[in-house]
Amino acid sequence: MKITFDFEKPLAELMQQIEKVKQVEDKNKLDMSATVAELEAKLESTKKEIYGNLNGWQKVQISRHPERPYTLQYIELMCDDFIELHGDRTVGDDKAIIGGFGTLNGQTVMFIGQQKGRNTKERQYRNFGMANPEGYRKALRLMKMAEKFNKPVVTLIDTPGAFPGLEAEERGQGEAIARNLLEMSVLKVPIICVIIGEGASGGALGIGIGDKVMMLDNSWYSVISPENCSTILWKTWENKERAAEVLKLTSTEMLKNKLIDGVIKEPLGGAHQDPVAMAATLKKQLLKDLKILKEKDVTELVNERIEKFCSMGVVNEG
């Protein structure tokens, strides 16, 4: 088990105790199976207690775990094959957003998602998952291609936000994201969006308009990150934990507020504990939702999508 965060320390201590008991057992040829079983049972109950009561900031931490599966890993685990497509046909090929056709149980699907890196070189290459305008224009080009060939679109969202650099603004970052919101709302094929990690600001929303918007259990979705919210409100990052609670950014809160359509459970401790199982769960959910959406008439599909997003934030006074 991968232990990374402060709130996981009790688990690390129990695992060390189990290891020590096993070493004593091997060294002295003693039968300590009862002690090991007792500690392992305590470990399991502690896991359930800790991961079953995570607060907002702790879920943000898990969503950023360095070994958490990213878009390409999910595609590799779920798809029979995948052909990546490149470029926006205007500026270049943004490496922070990847996309292409893949097959799920024989069905052709257009996959689009943000991609982070595992090491310093990869992170720089992928720009830490922060897309430039050409990334969103590439995503839109691929969506329109999917529409042309009548293939559903699946987006996997995992970004700390769209790239905030001056050059991105000069090339029309705001316009590119706004254009995607407009075009995705009326796209004539099914769209499923899944927040697999971080879902921050317009960077996430730029590929986040769908018939079904789902979140993994330990992901988050918000207009701003807890750190930046804390900096704006309290002029320091120190209140990031408080900001995470106030923002109501967890999957549970988002579902409660009817801003998403469902939550996909992760393995105990997070998706990084068992990426294969997580990919299998995600694939099962995608196939289930695709079957339902593909049976709908195009007009009905688009009208329901527009109605869903237009009704968000509306207050009916009695």
CSV table of C-alpha atoms in Angstrom, one decimal:
chain,number,residue,atom,x,y,z
A,1,MET,CA,0.0,0.0,0.0
A,2,LYS,CA,1.2,3.5,-0.9
A,3,ILE,CA,1.4,5.8,2.1
A,4,THR,CA,1.8,9.5,1.3
A,5,PHE,CA,-0.3,11.8,3.4
A,6,ASP,CA,-0.3,12.8,7.1
A,7,PHE,CA,-3.8,11.4,7.6
A,8,GLU,CA,-2.6,8.0,6.5
A,9,LYS,CA,0.1,7.7,9.2
A,10,PRO,CA,-1.9,5.4,11.5
A,11,LEU,CA,-2.0,2.9,8.6
A,12,ALA,CA,1.8,3.2,8.1
A,13,GLU,CA,2.3,2.5,11.8
A,14,LEU,CA,0.1,-0.6,11.7
A,15,MET,CA,1.8,-1.9,8.6
A,16,GLN,CA,5.2,-1.5,10.3
A,17,GLN,CA,3.9,-3.5,13.3
A,18,ILE,CA,2.7,-6.3,11.1
A,19,GLU,CA,6.1,-6.4,9.3
A,20,LYS,CA,8.0,-6.5,12.6
A,21,VAL,CA,5.8,-9.3,14.0
A,22,LYS,CA,6.4,-11.3,10.8
A,23,GLN,CA,10.1,-10.8,11.1
A,24,VAL,CA,10.1,-12.0,14.7
A,25,GLU,CA,8.0,-15.0,13.6
A,26,ASP,CA,10.5,-15.9,10.8
A,27,LYS,CA,13.6,-15.3,13.0
A,28,ASN,CA,12.5,-17.3,16.1
A,29,LYS,CA,10.3,-19.9,14.3
A,30,LEU,CA,7.3,-19.0,16.3
A,31,ASP,CA,3.6,-19.2,15.4
A,32,MET,CA,2.3,-15.6,15.6
A,33,SER,CA,-0.4,-15.9,13.1
A,34,ALA,CA,-3.1,-14.9,15.6
A,35,THR,CA,-1.2,-11.6,16.3
A,36,VAL,CA,-0.8,-11.0,12.6
A,37,ALA,CA,-4.5,-11.7,11.9
A,38,GLU,CA,-5.5,-9.3,14.7
A,39,LEU,CA,-3.3,-6.5,13.4
A,40,GLU,CA,-4.4,-7.1,9.8
A,41,ALA,CA,-8.1,-6.9,11.0
A,42,LYS,CA,-7.3,-3.6,12.8
A,43,LEU,CA,-5.6,-2.3,9.6
A,44,GLU,CA,-8.6,-3.0,7.5
A,45,SER,CA,-11.0,-1.4,10.0
A,46,THR,CA,-8.7,1.7,10.3
A,47,LYS,CA,-8.6,1.9,6.5
A,48,LYS,CA,-12.4,2.0,6.3
A,49,GLU,CA,-12.6,4.5,9.1
A,50,ILE,CA,-10.1,6.9,7.6
A,51,TYR,CA,-11.1,6.7,3.9
A,52,GLY,CA,-14.8,6.6,4.8
A,53,ASN,CA,-14.6,10.0,6.6
A,54,LEU,CA,-12.3,12.1,4.4
A,55,ASN,CA,-12.8,15.8,4.4
A,56,GLY,CA,-12.6,18.1,1.4
A,57,TRP,CA,-8.9,18.9,1.6
A,58,GLN,CA,-8.0,15.2,2.1
A,59,LYS,CA,-9.9,14.3,-1.1
A,60,VAL,CA,-8.0,17.1,-2.9
A,61,GLN,CA,-4.7,15.5,-1.7
A,62,ILE,CA,-5.7,12.0,-2.9
A,63,SER,CA,-6.8,13.5,-6.3
A,64,ARG,CA,-3.2,14.8,-6.7
A,65,HIS,CA,-1.4,11.6,-5.6
A,66,PRO,CA,1.7,11.2,-7.9
A,67,GLU,CA,0.7,7.6,-8.8
A,68,ARG,CA,-3.0,8.3,-9.5
A,69,PRO,CA,-4.0,7.0,-13.0
A,70,TYR,CA,-4.1,9.6,-15.7
A,71,THR,CA,-6.0,9.8,-18.9
A,72,LEU,CA,-3.6,7.7,-21.1
A,73,GLN,CA,-3.4,5.0,-18.5
A,74,TYR,CA,-7.2,4.7,-18.3
A,75,ILE,CA,-7.4,4.6,-22.1
A,76,GLU,CA,-4.8,1.9,-22.2
A,77,LEU,CA,-6.5,-0.2,-19.6
A,78,MET,CA,-10.1,0.2,-21.0
A,79,CYS,CA,-9.6,0.2,-24.8
A,80,ASP,CA,-9.0,-2.6,-27.2
A,81,ASP,CA,-7.0,-0.1,-29.3
A,82,PHE,CA,-6.4,3.6,-29.5
A,83,ILE,CA,-5.3,5.9,-32.3
A,84,GLU,CA,-4.2,9.3,-31.0
A,85,LEU,CA,-4.9,12.4,-33.2
A,86,HIS,CA,-2.9,15.6,-33.0
A,87,GLY,CA,-3.1,19.3,-33.6
A,88,ASP,CA,-5.7,22.0,-33.9
A,89,ARG,CA,-4.9,22.8,-37.6
A,90,THR,CA,-4.1,26.4,-36.6
A,91,VAL,CA,-1.3,26.8,-34.1
A,92,GLY,CA,0.1,23.4,-33.0
A,93,ASP,CA,-0.4,20.3,-31.0
A,94,ASP,CA,-1.0,20.9,-27.3
A,95,LYS,CA,0.5,18.0,-25.3
A,96,ALA,CA,-1.6,18.8,-22.2
A,97,ILE,CA,-4.8,17.5,-24.0
A,98,ILE,CA,-4.8,14.2,-25.8
A,99,GLY,CA,-7.5,12.7,-27.9
A,100,GLY,CA,-8.3,10.1,-30.5
A,101,PHE,CA,-10.5,7.1,-31.4
A,102,GLY,CA,-10.5,4.1,-29.2
A,103,THR,CA,-12.8,1.0,-28.9
A,104,LEU,CA,-14.7,-0.1,-25.9
A,105,ASN,CA,-16.0,-3.6,-26.3
A,106,GLY,CA,-16.1,-3.1,-30.1
A,107,GLN,CA,-17.7,0.4,-29.9
A,108,THR,CA,-15.7,3.3,-31.4
A,109,VAL,CA,-15.5,6.2,-29.0
A,110,MET,CA,-13.7,9.6,-29.3
A,111,PHE,CA,-11.6,10.0,-26.1
A,112,ILE,CA,-10.4,13.4,-25.1
A,113,GLY,CA,-8.7,14.3,-21.8
A,114,GLN,CA,-6.0,16.2,-20.0
A,115,GLN,CA,-2.7,14.4,-19.4
A,116,LYS,CA,-0.2,15.2,-16.6
A,117,GLY,CA,3.3,13.7,-16.3
A,118,ARG,CA,4.9,11.3,-13.9
A,119,ASN,CA,8.3,13.0,-13.6
A,120,THR,CA,9.8,16.4,-14.1
A,121,LYS,CA,10.5,16.0,-17.9
A,122,GLU,CA,7.0,14.6,-18.6
A,123,ARG,CA,5.3,17.3,-16.5
A,124,GLN,CA,7.1,20.0,-18.5
A,125,TYR,CA,6.2,18.2,-21.8
A,126,ARG,CA,2.5,18.0,-20.7
A,127,ASN,CA,2.6,21.5,-19.1
A,128,PHE,CA,1.4,20.0,-15.9
A,129,GLY,CA,-2.0,19.2,-17.5
A,130,MET,CA,-2.7,22.9,-18.2
A,131,ALA,CA,-3.9,23.4,-21.7
A,132,ASN,CA,-3.3,26.4,-24.0
A,133,PRO,CA,-6.0,27.6,-26.4
A,134,GLU,CA,-4.8,25.2,-29.1
A,135,GLY,CA,-5.5,22.3,-26.7
A,136,TYR,CA,-9.2,23.3,-26.4
A,137,ARG,CA,-9.4,23.9,-30.2
A,138,LYS,CA,-7.9,20.5,-30.8
A,139,ALA,CA,-10.5,19.0,-28.5
A,140,LEU,CA,-13.2,20.8,-30.4
A,141,ARG,CA,-11.9,19.6,-33.7
A,142,LEU,CA,-12.0,16.0,-32.5
A,143,MET,CA,-15.5,16.4,-31.1
A,144,LYS,CA,-16.7,17.7,-34.5
A,145,MET,CA,-15.0,14.8,-36.2
A,146,ALA,CA,-16.8,12.4,-33.8
A,147,GLU,CA,-20.1,14.2,-34.7
A,148,LYS,CA,-19.3,13.8,-38.4
A,149,PHE,CA,-18.8,10.0,-38.0
A,150,ASN,CA,-21.6,9.7,-35.5
A,151,LYS,CA,-19.4,8.4,-32.6
A,152,PRO,CA,-19.9,9.3,-28.9
A,153,VAL,CA,-17.5,11.4,-27.0
A,154,VAL,CA,-15.9,10.6,-23.6
A,155,THR,CA,-13.9,13.3,-21.9
A,156,LEU,CA,-11.6,12.5,-18.9
A,157,ILE,CA,-10.9,15.7,-16.9
A,158,ASP,CA,-7.8,16.1,-14.7
A,159,THR,CA,-6.4,19.6,-14.7
A,160,PRO,CA,-5.3,22.3,-12.2
A,161,GLY,CA,-6.7,24.8,-14.7
A,162,ALA,CA,-6.2,26.2,-18.1
A,163,PHE,CA,-2.7,27.6,-18.6
A,164,PRO,CA,-2.8,31.2,-17.3
A,165,GLY,CA,0.3,32.6,-19.2
A,166,LEU,CA,0.3,35.8,-21.2
A,167,GLU,CA,0.8,33.9,-24.5
A,168,ALA,CA,-2.3,31.8,-23.8
A,169,GLU,CA,-4.4,34.9,-23.3
A,170,GLU,CA,-2.9,36.5,-26.4
A,171,ARG,CA,-4.0,33.5,-28.5
A,172,GLY,CA,-7.6,33.6,-27.0
A,173,GLN,CA,-7.8,31.3,-24.0
A,174,GLY,CA,-11.2,32.6,-22.9
A,175,GLU,CA,-12.7,32.5,-26.4
A,176,ALA,CA,-11.4,28.9,-27.0
A,177,ILE,CA,-13.0,27.7,-23.7
A,178,ALA,CA,-16.3,29.6,-24.4
A,179,ARG,CA,-16.5,28.2,-27.9
A,180,ASN,CA,-16.2,24.7,-26.5
A,181,LEU,CA,-19.0,25.4,-24.1
A,182,LEU,CA,-21.2,26.5,-26.9
A,183,GLU,CA,-20.3,23.8,-29.3
A,184,MET,CA,-20.5,20.9,-26.8
A,185,SER,CA,-24.0,22.0,-25.7
A,186,VAL,CA,-25.4,21.3,-29.1
A,187,LEU,CA,-23.1,18.5,-30.3
A,188,LYS,CA,-25.3,15.9,-32.0
A,189,VAL,CA,-23.7,12.8,-30.4
A,190,PRO,CA,-23.7,11.5,-26.8
A,191,ILE,CA,-21.1,13.1,-24.5
A,192,ILE,CA,-19.9,11.6,-21.2
A,193,CYS,CA,-17.6,13.6,-19.0
A,194,VAL,CA,-15.7,12.1,-16.1
A,195,ILE,CA,-13.6,14.1,-13.6
A,196,ILE,CA,-10.8,11.6,-12.8
A,197,GLY,CA,-8.7,13.8,-10.6
A,198,GLU,CA,-8.6,17.6,-10.4
A,199,GLY,CA,-11.4,19.6,-12.0
A,200,ALA,CA,-10.4,23.2,-11.7
A,201,SER,CA,-12.0,26.3,-13.2
A,202,GLY,CA,-12.7,26.8,-16.9
A,203,GLY,CA,-9.8,24.5,-17.7
A,204,ALA,CA,-12.0,21.6,-16.6
A,205,LEU,CA,-15.3,23.1,-17.9
A,206,GLY,CA,-13.8,23.5,-21.4
A,207,ILE,CA,-14.3,19.8,-22.0
A,208,GLY,CA,-16.9,19.3,-19.3
A,209,ILE,CA,-20.3,19.8,-21.0
A,210,GLY,CA,-22.0,16.4,-21.3
A,211,ASP,CA,-25.2,14.4,-21.2
A,212,LYS,CA,-23.7,12.6,-18.2
A,213,VAL,CA,-21.1,14.3,-16.0
A,214,MET,CA,-19.6,11.9,-13.5
A,215,MET,CA,-16.9,12.2,-10.8
A,216,LEU,CA,-14.6,9.6,-9.3
A,217,ASP,CA,-15.1,9.4,-5.5
A,218,ASN,CA,-11.8,11.2,-4.6
A,219,SER,CA,-11.8,13.8,-7.3
A,220,TRP,CA,-12.8,17.5,-7.0
A,221,TYR,CA,-14.6,20.0,-9.2
A,222,SER,CA,-14.6,23.7,-8.5
A,223,VAL,CA,-14.3,27.2,-9.9
A,224,ILE,CA,-11.0,27.6,-8.1
A,225,SER,CA,-8.5,25.5,-6.2
A,226,PRO,CA,-8.5,25.6,-2.4
A,227,GLU,CA,-5.0,27.3,-2.4
A,228,ASN,CA,-6.0,30.1,-4.7
A,229,CYS,CA,-9.3,30.6,-3.0
A,230,SER,CA,-7.4,30.9,0.3
A,231,THR,CA,-4.9,33.4,-1.2
A,232,ILE,CA,-7.7,35.6,-2.5
A,233,LEU,CA,-9.9,35.5,0.7
A,234,TRP,CA,-7.2,35.4,3.4
A,235,LYS,CA,-4.1,36.6,1.6
A,236,THR,CA,-2.3,33.3,2.5
A,237,TRP,CA,-2.4,29.6,1.5
A,238,GLU,CA,-2.6,28.6,5.2
A,239,ASN,CA,-6.4,28.4,5.1
A,240,LYS,CA,-6.6,26.0,2.1
A,241,GLU,CA,-8.3,23.3,4.2
A,242,ARG,CA,-11.0,25.7,5.3
A,243,ALA,CA,-11.4,26.9,1.7
A,244,ALA,CA,-11.8,23.2,0.5
A,245,GLU,CA,-14.7,22.8,2.9
A,246,VAL,CA,-16.4,26.1,2.0
A,247,LEU,CA,-16.1,25.5,-1.8
A,248,LYS,CA,-18.1,22.2,-1.5
A,249,LEU,CA,-15.9,20.7,-4.2
A,250,THR,CA,-16.1,17.0,-3.3
A,251,SER,CA,-18.1,14.5,-5.4
A,252,THR,CA,-20.6,14.1,-2.6
A,253,GLU,CA,-21.3,17.8,-2.4
A,254,MET,CA,-21.4,18.2,-6.1
A,255,LEU,CA,-24.0,15.4,-6.4
A,256,LYS,CA,-26.0,16.8,-3.5
A,257,ASN,CA,-26.1,20.2,-5.3
A,258,LYS,CA,-27.2,18.5,-8.6
A,259,LEU,CA,-24.1,19.8,-10.5
A,260,ILE,CA,-23.1,16.3,-11.6
A,261,ASP,CA,-25.1,13.1,-12.5
A,262,GLY,CA,-23.3,10.5,-10.4
A,263,VAL,CA,-20.2,9.3,-8.4
A,264,ILE,CA,-18.0,6.4,-9.4
A,265,LYS,CA,-16.6,4.5,-6.4
A,266,GLU,CA,-12.8,4.1,-6.2
A,267,PRO,CA,-10.9,1.2,-4.6
A,268,LEU,CA,-10.4,1.8,-0.8
A,269,GLY,CA,-7.6,4.4,-0.4
A,270,GLY,CA,-8.0,5.9,-3.9
A,271,ALA,CA,-7.7,4.9,-7.6
A,272,HIS,CA,-3.8,4.6,-7.3
A,273,GLN,CA,-4.2,1.6,-5.0
A,274,ASP,CA,-5.6,-0.5,-7.9
A,275,PRO,CA,-5.7,1.2,-11.3
A,276,VAL,CA,-6.8,-2.0,-13.1
A,277,ALA,CA,-9.9,-2.3,-10.9
A,278,MET,CA,-10.6,1.4,-11.2
A,279,ALA,CA,-10.4,1.2,-15.0
A,280,ALA,CA,-12.7,-1.8,-15.0
A,281,THR,CA,-15.3,0.1,-12.9
A,282,LEU,CA,-15.0,3.1,-15.1
A,283,LYS,CA,-15.4,1.1,-18.3
A,284,LYS,CA,-18.5,-0.6,-16.9
A,285,GLN,CA,-20.1,2.7,-16.1
A,286,LEU,CA,-19.2,4.2,-19.5
A,287,LEU,CA,-20.7,1.2,-21.4
A,288,LYS,CA,-23.9,1.4,-19.2
A,289,ASP,CA,-24.3,5.1,-19.9
A,290,LEU,CA,-23.4,4.9,-23.6
A,291,LYS,CA,-26.1,2.2,-24.1
A,292,ILE,CA,-28.8,4.5,-22.6
A,293,LEU,CA,-27.6,7.7,-24.4
A,294,LYS,CA,-27.3,6.0,-27.9
A,295,GLU,CA,-31.0,5.0,-27.7
A,296,LYS,CA,-32.1,8.6,-27.5
A,297,ASP,CA,-33.2,10.8,-30.4
A,298,VAL,CA,-30.7,13.5,-31.3
A,299,THR,CA,-33.1,16.3,-30.7
A,300,GLU,CA,-34.1,14.9,-27.3
A,301,LEU,CA,-30.4,14.3,-26.4
A,302,VAL,CA,-29.4,18.0,-27.2
A,303,ASN,CA,-32.5,19.5,-25.6
A,304,GLU,CA,-32.0,17.5,-22.3
A,305,ARG,CA,-28.3,18.5,-22.2
A,306,ILE,CA,-29.1,22.2,-22.6
A,307,GLU,CA,-32.0,22.0,-20.1
A,308,LYS,CA,-29.7,20.3,-17.6
A,309,PHE,CA,-27.1,23.1,-17.6
A,310,CYS,CA,-29.6,25.9,-17.9
A,311,SER,CA,-31.4,24.8,-14.8
A,312,MET,CA,-28.2,24.9,-12.6
A,313,GLY,CA,-28.2,27.7,-10.1
A,314,VAL,CA,-31.9,28.5,-10.7
A,315,VAL,CA,-33.8,29.3,-7.5
A,316,ASN,CA,-37.6,28.8,-7.5
A,317,GLU,CA,-39.2,31.1,-4.9
A,318,GLY,CA,-42.3,29.6,-3.4
